[in-house]
Each structure stands twice: as C-alpha cells, then as structure tokens.
PDB file of C-alpha atoms in Angstrom:
ATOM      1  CA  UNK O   5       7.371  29.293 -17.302  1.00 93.00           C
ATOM      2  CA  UNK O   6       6.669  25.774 -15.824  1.00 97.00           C
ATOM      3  CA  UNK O   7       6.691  22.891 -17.627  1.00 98.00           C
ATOM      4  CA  UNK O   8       3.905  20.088 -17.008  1.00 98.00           C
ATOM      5  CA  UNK O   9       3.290  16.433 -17.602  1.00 98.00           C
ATOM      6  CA  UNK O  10       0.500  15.220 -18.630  1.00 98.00           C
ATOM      7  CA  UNK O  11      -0.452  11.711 -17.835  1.00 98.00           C
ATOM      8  CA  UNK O  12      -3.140  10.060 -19.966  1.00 98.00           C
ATOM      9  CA  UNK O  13      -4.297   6.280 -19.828  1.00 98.00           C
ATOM     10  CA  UNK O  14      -3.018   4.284 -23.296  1.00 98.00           C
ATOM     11  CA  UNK O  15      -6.056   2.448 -22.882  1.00 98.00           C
ATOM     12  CA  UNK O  16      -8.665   2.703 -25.977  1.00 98.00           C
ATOM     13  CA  UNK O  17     -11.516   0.263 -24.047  1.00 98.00           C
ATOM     14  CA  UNK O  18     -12.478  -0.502 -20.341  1.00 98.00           C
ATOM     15  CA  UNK O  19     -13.748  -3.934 -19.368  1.00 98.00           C
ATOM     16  CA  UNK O  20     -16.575  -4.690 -17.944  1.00 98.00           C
ATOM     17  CA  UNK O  21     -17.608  -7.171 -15.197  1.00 98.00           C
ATOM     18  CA  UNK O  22     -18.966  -9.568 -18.073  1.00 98.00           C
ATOM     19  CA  UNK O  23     -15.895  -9.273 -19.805  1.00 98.00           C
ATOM     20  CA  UNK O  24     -17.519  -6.775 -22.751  1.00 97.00           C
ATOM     21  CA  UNK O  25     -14.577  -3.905 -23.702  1.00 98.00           C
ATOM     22  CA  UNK O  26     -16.222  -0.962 -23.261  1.00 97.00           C
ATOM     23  CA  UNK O  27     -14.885   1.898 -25.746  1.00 98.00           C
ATOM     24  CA  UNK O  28     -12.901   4.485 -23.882  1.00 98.00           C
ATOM     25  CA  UNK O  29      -9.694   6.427 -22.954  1.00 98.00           C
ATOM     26  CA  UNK O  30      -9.712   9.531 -21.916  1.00 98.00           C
ATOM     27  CA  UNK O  31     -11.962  12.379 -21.524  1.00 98.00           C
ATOM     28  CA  UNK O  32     -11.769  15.462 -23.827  1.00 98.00           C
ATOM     29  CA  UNK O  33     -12.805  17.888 -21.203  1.00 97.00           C
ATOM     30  CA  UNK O  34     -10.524  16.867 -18.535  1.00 98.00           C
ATOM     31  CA  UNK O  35      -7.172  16.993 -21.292  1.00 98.00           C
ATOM     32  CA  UNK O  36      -8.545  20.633 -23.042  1.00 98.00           C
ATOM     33  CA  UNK O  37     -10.004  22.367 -20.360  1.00 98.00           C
ATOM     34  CA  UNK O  38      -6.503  22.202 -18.247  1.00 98.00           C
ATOM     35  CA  UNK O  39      -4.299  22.492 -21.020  1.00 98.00           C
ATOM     36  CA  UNK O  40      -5.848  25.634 -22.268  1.00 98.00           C
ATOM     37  CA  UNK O  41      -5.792  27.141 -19.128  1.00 98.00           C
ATOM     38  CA  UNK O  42      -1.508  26.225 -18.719  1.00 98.00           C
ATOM     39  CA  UNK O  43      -0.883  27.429 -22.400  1.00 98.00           C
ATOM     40  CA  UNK O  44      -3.023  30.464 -22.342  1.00 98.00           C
ATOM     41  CA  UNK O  45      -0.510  31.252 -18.518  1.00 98.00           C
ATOM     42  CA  UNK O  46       2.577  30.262 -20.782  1.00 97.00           C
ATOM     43  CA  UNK O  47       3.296  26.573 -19.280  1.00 98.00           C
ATOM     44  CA  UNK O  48       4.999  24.252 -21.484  1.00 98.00           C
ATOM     45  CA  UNK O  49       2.773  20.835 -21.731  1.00 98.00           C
ATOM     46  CA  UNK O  50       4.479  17.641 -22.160  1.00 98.00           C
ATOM     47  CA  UNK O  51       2.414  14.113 -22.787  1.00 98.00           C
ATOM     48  CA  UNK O  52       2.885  10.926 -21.880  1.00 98.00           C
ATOM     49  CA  UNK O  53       1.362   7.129 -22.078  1.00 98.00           C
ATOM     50  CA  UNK O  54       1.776   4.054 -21.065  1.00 98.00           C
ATOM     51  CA  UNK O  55       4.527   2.641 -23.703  1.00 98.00           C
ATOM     52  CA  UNK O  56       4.223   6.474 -25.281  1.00 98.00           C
ATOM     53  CA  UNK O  57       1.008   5.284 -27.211  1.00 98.00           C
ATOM     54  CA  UNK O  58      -1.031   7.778 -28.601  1.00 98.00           C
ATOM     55  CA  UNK O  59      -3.766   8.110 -26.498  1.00 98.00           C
ATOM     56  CA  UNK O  60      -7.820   7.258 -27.591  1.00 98.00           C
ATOM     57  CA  UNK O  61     -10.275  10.159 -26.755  1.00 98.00           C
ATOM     58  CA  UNK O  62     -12.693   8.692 -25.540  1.00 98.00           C
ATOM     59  CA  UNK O  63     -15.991   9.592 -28.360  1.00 97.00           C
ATOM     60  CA  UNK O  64     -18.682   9.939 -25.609  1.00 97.00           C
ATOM     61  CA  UNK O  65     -16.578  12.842 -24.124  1.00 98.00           C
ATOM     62  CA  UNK O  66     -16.992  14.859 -27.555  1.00 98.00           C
ATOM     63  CA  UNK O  67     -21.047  14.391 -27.700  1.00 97.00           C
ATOM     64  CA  UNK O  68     -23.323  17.625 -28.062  1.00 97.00           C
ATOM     65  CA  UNK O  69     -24.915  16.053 -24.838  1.00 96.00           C
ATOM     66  CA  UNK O  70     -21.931  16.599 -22.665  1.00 95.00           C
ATOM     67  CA  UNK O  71     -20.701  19.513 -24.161  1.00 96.00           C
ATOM     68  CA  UNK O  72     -23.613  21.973 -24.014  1.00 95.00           C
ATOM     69  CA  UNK O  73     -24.845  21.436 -27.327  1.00 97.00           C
ATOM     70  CA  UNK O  74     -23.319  21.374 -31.197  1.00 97.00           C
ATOM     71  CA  UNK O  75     -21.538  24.634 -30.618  1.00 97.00           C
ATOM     72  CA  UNK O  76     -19.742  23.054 -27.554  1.00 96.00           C
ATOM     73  CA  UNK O  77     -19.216  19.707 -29.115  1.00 97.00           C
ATOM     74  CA  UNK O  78     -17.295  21.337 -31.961  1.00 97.00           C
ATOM     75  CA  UNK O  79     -15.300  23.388 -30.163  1.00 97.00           C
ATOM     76  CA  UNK O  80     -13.809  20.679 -28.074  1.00 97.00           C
ATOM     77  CA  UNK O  81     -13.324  18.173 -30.833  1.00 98.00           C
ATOM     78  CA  UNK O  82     -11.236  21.449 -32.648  1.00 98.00           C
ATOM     79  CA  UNK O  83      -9.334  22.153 -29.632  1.00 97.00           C
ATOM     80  CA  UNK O  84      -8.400  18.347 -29.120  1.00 97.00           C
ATOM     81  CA  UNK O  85      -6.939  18.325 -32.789  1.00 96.00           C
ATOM     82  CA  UNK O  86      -5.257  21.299 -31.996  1.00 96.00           C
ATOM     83  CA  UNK O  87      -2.632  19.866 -29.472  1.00 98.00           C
ATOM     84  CA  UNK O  88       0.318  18.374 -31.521  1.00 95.00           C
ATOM     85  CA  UNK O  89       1.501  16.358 -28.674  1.00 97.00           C
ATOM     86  CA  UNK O  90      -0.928  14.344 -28.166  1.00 97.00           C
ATOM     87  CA  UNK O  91       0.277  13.010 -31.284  1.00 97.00           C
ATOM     88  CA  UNK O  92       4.152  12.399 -29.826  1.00 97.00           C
ATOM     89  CA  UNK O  93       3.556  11.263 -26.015  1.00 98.00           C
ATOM     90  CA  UNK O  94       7.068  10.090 -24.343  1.00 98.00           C
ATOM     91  CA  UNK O  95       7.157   6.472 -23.297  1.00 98.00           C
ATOM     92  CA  UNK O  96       5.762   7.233 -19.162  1.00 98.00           C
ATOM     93  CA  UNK O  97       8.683   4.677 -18.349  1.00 97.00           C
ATOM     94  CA  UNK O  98      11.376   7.004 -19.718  1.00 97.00           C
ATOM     95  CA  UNK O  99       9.926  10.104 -17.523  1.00 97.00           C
ATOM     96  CA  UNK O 100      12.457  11.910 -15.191  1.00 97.00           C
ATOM     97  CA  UNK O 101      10.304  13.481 -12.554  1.00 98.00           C
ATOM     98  CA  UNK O 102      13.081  16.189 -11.766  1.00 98.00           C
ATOM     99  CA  UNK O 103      12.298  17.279 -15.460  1.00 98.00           C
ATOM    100  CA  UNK O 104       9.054  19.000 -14.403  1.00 98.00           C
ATOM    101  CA  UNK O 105       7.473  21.344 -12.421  1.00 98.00           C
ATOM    102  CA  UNK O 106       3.592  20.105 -11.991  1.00 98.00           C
ATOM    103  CA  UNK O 107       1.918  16.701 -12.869  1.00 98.00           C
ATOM    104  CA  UNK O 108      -1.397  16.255 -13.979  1.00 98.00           C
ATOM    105  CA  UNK O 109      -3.810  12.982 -14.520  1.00 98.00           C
ATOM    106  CA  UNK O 110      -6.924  13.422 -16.801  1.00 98.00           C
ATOM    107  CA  UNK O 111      -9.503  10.692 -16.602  1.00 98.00           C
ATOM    108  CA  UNK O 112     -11.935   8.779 -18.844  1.00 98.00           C
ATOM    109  CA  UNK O 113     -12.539   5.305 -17.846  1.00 98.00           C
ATOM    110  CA  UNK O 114      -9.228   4.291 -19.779  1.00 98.00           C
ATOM    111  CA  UNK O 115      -7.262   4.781 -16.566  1.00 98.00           C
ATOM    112  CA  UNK O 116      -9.586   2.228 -14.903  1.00 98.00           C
ATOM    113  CA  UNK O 117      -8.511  -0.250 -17.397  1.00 98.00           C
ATOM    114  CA  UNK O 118      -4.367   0.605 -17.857  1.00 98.00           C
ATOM    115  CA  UNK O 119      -3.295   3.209 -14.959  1.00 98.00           C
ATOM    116  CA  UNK O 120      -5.022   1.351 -12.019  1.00 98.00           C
ATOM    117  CA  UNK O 121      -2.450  -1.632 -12.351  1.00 98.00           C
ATOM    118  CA  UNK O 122       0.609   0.183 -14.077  1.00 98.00           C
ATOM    119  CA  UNK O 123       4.043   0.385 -12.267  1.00 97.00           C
ATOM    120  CA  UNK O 124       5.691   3.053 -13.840  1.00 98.00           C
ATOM    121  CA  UNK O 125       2.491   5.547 -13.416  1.00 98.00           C
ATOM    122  CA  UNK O 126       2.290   4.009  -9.590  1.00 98.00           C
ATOM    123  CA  UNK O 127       6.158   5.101  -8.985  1.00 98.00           C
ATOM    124  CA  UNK O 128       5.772   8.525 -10.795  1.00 98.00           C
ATOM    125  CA  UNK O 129       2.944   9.192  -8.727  1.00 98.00           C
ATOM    126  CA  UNK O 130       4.676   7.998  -4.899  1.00 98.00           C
ATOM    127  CA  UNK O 131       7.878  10.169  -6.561  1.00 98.00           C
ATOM    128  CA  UNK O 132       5.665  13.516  -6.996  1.00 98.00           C
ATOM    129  CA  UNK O 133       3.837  12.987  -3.839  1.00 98.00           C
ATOM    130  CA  UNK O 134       7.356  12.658  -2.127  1.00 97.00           C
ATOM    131  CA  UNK O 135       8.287  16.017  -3.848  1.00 97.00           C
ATOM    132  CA  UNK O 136       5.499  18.437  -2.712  1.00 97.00           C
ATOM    133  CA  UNK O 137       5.294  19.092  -6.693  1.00 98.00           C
ATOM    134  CA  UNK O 138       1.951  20.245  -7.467  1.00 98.00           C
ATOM    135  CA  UNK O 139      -0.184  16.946  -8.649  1.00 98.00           C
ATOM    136  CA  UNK O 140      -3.583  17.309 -10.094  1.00 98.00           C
ATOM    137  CA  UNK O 141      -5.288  14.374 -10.448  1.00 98.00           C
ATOM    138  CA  UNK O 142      -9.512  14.049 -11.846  1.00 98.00           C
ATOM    139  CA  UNK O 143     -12.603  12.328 -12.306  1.00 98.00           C
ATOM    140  CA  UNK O 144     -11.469   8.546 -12.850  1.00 98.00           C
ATOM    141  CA  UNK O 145      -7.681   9.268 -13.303  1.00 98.00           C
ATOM    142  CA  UNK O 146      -7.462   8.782  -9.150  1.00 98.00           C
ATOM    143  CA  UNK O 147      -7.540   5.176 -10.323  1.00 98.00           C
ATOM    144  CA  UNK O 148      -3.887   5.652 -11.276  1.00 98.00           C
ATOM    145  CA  UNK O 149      -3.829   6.079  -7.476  1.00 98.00           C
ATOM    146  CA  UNK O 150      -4.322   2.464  -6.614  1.00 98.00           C
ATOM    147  CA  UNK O 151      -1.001   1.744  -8.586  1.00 98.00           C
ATOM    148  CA  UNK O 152       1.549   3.738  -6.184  1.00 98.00           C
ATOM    149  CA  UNK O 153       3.720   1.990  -3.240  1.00 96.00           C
ATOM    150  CA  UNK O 154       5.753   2.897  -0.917  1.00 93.00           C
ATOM    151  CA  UNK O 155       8.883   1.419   0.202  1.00 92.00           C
ATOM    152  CA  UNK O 156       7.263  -0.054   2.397  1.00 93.00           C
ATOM    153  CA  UNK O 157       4.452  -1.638   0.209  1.00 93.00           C
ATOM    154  CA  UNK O 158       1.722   0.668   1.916  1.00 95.00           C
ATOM    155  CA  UNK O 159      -0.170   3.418  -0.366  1.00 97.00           C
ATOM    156  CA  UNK O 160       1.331   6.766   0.058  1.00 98.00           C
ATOM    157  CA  UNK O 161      -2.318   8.586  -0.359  1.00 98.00           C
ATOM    158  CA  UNK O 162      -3.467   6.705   2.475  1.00 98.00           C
ATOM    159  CA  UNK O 163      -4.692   9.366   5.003  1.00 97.00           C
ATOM    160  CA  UNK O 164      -4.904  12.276   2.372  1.00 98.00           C
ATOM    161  CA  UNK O 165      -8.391  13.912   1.746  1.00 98.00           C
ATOM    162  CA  UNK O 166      -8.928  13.543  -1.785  1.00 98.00           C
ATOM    163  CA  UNK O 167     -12.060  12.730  -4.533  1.00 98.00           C
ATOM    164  CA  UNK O 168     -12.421  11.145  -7.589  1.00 98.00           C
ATOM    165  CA  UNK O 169     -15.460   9.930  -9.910  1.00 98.00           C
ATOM    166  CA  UNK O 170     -18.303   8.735  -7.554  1.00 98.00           C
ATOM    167  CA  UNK O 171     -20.281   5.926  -7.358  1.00 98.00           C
ATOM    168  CA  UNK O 172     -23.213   7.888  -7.388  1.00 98.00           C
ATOM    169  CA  UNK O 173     -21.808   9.616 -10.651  1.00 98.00           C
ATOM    170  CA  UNK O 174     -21.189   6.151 -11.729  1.00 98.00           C
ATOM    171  CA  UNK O 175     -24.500   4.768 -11.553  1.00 98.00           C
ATOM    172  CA  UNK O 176     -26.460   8.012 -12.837  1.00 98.00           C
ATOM    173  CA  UNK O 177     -23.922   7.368 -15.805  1.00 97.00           C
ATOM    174  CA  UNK O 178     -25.680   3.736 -16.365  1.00 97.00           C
ATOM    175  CA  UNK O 179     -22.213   1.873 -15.059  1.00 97.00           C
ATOM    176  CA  UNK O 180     -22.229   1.306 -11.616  1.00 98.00           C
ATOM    177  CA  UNK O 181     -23.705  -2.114 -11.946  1.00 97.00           C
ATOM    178  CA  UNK O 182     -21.324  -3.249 -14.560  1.00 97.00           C
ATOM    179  CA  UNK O 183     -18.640  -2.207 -13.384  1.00 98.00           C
ATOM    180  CA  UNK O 184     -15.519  -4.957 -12.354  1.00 98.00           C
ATOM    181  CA  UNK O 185     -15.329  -2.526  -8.519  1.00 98.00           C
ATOM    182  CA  UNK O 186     -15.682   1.175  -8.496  1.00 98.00           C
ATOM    183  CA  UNK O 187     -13.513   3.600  -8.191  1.00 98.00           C
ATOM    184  CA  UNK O 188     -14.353   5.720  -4.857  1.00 98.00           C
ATOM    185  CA  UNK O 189     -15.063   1.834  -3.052  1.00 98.00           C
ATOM    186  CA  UNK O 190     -11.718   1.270  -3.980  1.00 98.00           C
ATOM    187  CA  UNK O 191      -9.917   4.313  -2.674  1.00 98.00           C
ATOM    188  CA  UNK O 192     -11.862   4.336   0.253  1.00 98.00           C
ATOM    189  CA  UNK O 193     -10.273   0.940   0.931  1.00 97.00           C
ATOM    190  CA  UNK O 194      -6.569   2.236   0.324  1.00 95.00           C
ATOM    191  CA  UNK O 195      -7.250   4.168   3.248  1.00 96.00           C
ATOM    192  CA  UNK O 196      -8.184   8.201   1.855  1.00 98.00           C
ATOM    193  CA  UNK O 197     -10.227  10.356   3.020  1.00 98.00           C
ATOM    194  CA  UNK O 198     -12.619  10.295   0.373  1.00 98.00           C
ATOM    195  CA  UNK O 199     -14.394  13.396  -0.086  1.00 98.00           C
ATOM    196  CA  UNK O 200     -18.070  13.587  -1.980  1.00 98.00           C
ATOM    197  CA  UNK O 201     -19.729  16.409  -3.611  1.00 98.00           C
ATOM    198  CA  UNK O 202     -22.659  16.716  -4.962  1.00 98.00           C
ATOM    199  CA  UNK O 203     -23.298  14.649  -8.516  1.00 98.00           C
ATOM    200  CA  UNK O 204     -21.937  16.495 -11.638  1.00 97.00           C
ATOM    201  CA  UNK O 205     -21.008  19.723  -9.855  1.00 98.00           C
ATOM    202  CA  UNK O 206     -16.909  21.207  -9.693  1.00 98.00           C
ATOM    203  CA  UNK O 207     -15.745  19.969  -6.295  1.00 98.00           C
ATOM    204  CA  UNK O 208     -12.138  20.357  -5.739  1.00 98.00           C
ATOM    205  CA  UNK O 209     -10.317  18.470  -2.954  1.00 98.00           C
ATOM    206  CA  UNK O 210      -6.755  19.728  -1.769  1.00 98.00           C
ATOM    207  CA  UNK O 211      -4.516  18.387   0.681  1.00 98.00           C
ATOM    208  CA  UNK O 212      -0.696  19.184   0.924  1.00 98.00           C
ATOM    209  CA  UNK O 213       0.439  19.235  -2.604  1.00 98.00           C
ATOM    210  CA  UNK O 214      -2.612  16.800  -4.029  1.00 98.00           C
ATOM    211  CA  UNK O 215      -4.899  18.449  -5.749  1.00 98.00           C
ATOM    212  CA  UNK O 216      -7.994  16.069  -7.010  1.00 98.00           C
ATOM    213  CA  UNK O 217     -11.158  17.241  -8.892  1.00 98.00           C
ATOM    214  CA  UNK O 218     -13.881  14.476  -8.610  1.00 98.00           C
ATOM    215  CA  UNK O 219     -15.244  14.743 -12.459  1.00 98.00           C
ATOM    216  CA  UNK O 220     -15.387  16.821 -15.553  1.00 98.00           C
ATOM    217  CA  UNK O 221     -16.982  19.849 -14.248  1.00 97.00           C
ATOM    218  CA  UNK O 222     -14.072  20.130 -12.087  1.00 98.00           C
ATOM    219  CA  UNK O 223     -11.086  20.130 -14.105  1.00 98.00           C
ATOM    220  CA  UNK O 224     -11.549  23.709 -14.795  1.00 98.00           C
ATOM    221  CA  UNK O 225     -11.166  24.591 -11.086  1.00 98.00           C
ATOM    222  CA  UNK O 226      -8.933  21.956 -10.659  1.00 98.00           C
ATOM    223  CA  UNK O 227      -6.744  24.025 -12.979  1.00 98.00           C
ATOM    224  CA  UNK O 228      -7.182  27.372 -11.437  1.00 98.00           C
ATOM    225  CA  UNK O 229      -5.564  25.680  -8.120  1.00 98.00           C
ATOM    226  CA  UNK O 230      -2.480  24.226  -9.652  1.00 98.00           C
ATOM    227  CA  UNK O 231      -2.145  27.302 -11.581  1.00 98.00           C
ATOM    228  CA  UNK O 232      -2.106  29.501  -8.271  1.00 97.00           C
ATOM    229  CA  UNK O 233       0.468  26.806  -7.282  1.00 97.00           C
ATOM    230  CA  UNK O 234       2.512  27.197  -9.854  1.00 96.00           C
ATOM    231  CA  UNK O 235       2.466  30.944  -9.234  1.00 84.00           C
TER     232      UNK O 235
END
C-alpha cells in the first residue's frame, strides 16, 4: 500500500484582473475522481493546505452542467462529503516528503490565486521532482508549478513536456479576458514544453516522473498512470 499526498489550494476566491474575487478553490472532479481510484487500489490518502486550512470546493465544479446531469451532480457532491480528510488537512509547511510515496495537485482556479506564489508548495514540488516520486499534477494546479526553485533560482520543470488548463479552455470557459495572466502563457515562459490537446478532452502528458493532465476530463487518466507507477 502507498501512501499519497494530496495537495489542494487553501484558496476559497481567485482574483481577477479588475480586482473582483472570483469564488473558487478547487475542483470536485479533479480531488474525487483520483482519490477513488487510490482508495478503491488500497492507497492511503493524506491532505494538505496551505496553513492546513480546510479547503473550499469550488460550487461550479458540483453543477449538473459539468457533471453530466442531476444524477452526476449528486454523486460527486456525496462522494466529496464522503472523504473525512478533507476535513483535517496537515499544515503543507509541516510535510516530510520522505513520508510518502506519490504526490498529487488537483486544480480549480484556487491554485491560481494561493499555490502559484507559495514557498512551501514551490519546495515540495522541486523536492519530489528531485526524487523521481511519482507527481501528478492537473488542470490549473500546474500553477503551483510557477512557485518551485532550484538552488540555483532557475525552475526545475524548465525543459519537461508537460500541460495544464489552456488558454483556449480558458476563454471557452468565459475567463481568458479577465484573467490577471494565464496559466499555459505563463508556463510556457518558465521554459516547458507545453503540450496542447484538444479543448475539454483527457490528454495526459508524461515526462520522467511528472505526470500532468491538462483539465478535468483528464484526472481520471491521469490516475490510471500514477497508479501503474505506483505498481
């Protein structure tokens, strides 16, 4: 049995270009849909947030419309409640790498708000990278991304093929325009090898241990590769 960290932004809004506080945090899909698939292979899950606060789902990610109708929207809202720890996430300052086998980042735009700038997530993240540690990383939690440093100041995902949220998901999502900067500009400017697929469809990018998935429909998949990792 392995034993996985979840990372998930503390954030509860994103702000906008005009300064507005967009209600966020993270995305249901992108926490279930991987976390049913590690329990249901007998992984142990562990959470953690910025400051260990208990993270905001974000509501748009438990609509009917994104979740194939009532039946859907139910189910995920159900299975959210159903995972205790989201309740009890450690403090992500107080994680020990060595105390885990697998990381993985769920998005929502709440990572574009607290995870893009945080230190702690940044050095977990260079740390993991270092280790050849399975990390799984989706849809807008590559922003966490931007955060990491080497010793040397440089981004250690510079060079690796990897995808995130795009902008053309961004705009077909109504954002794109109101955005502060968006997220694949600004990890094609740290220097990755950002990898597009089409809008909306599972597209999974791996290179060496980094395994990214560039938006809901691909945390599913995403999850099937870091489980054949994890053997």
């Amino acid at each position: 049995m392995a034993k996985i960290l979840f990372v998930l932004t503390g954030a509860d809004h994103w702000t906008l270009a005009d300064g507005t506080e967009h209600p966020s945090g993270f995305w249901a899909e992108e926490a279930v849909t991987p976390y049913q698939a590690f329990t249901a292979a007998g992984h142990e899950i562990v959470f953690a947030t910025p400051g260990g606060v208990v993270p905001t789902v974000d509501k748009g990610s438990l609509a009917p419309e994104v979740n194939g109708g009532e039946e859907g929207a139910r189910a995920v809202t159900d299975a959210l409640a159903a995972i205790a720890g989201l309740q009890h996430p450690l403090k992500l300052q107080d994680v020990a790498l060595e105390d885990y086998d697998a990381v993985f980042y769920p998005g929502g735009h709440g990572p574009m708000e607290d995870l893009a700038v945080d230190a702690d997530s940044g050095r977990l993240l260079t740390l993991a990278l270092e280790s050849g540690k399975p990390l799984g990383v989706v849809c807008h939690g590559p922003a966490a991304l931007l955060a990491a440093r080497d010793e040397d100041g440089a981004s250690p995902f510079t060079g690796y093929r990897l995808t995130g949220f795009t902008n053309a998901e961004e705009t077909q999502a109504g954002f794109a325009d109101r955005a502060k900067w968006l997220l694949q500009d600004r990890l094609v400017a740290l220097g990755a090898d950002f990898q597009e697929g089409e809008a909306w469809a599972p597209f999974v990018v791996t290179d060496r241990n980094l395994v990214t998935g560039q938006n809901p429909a691909s945390s599913a998949p995403l999850a099937a590769e870091l489980l054949k990792r994890l053997g």
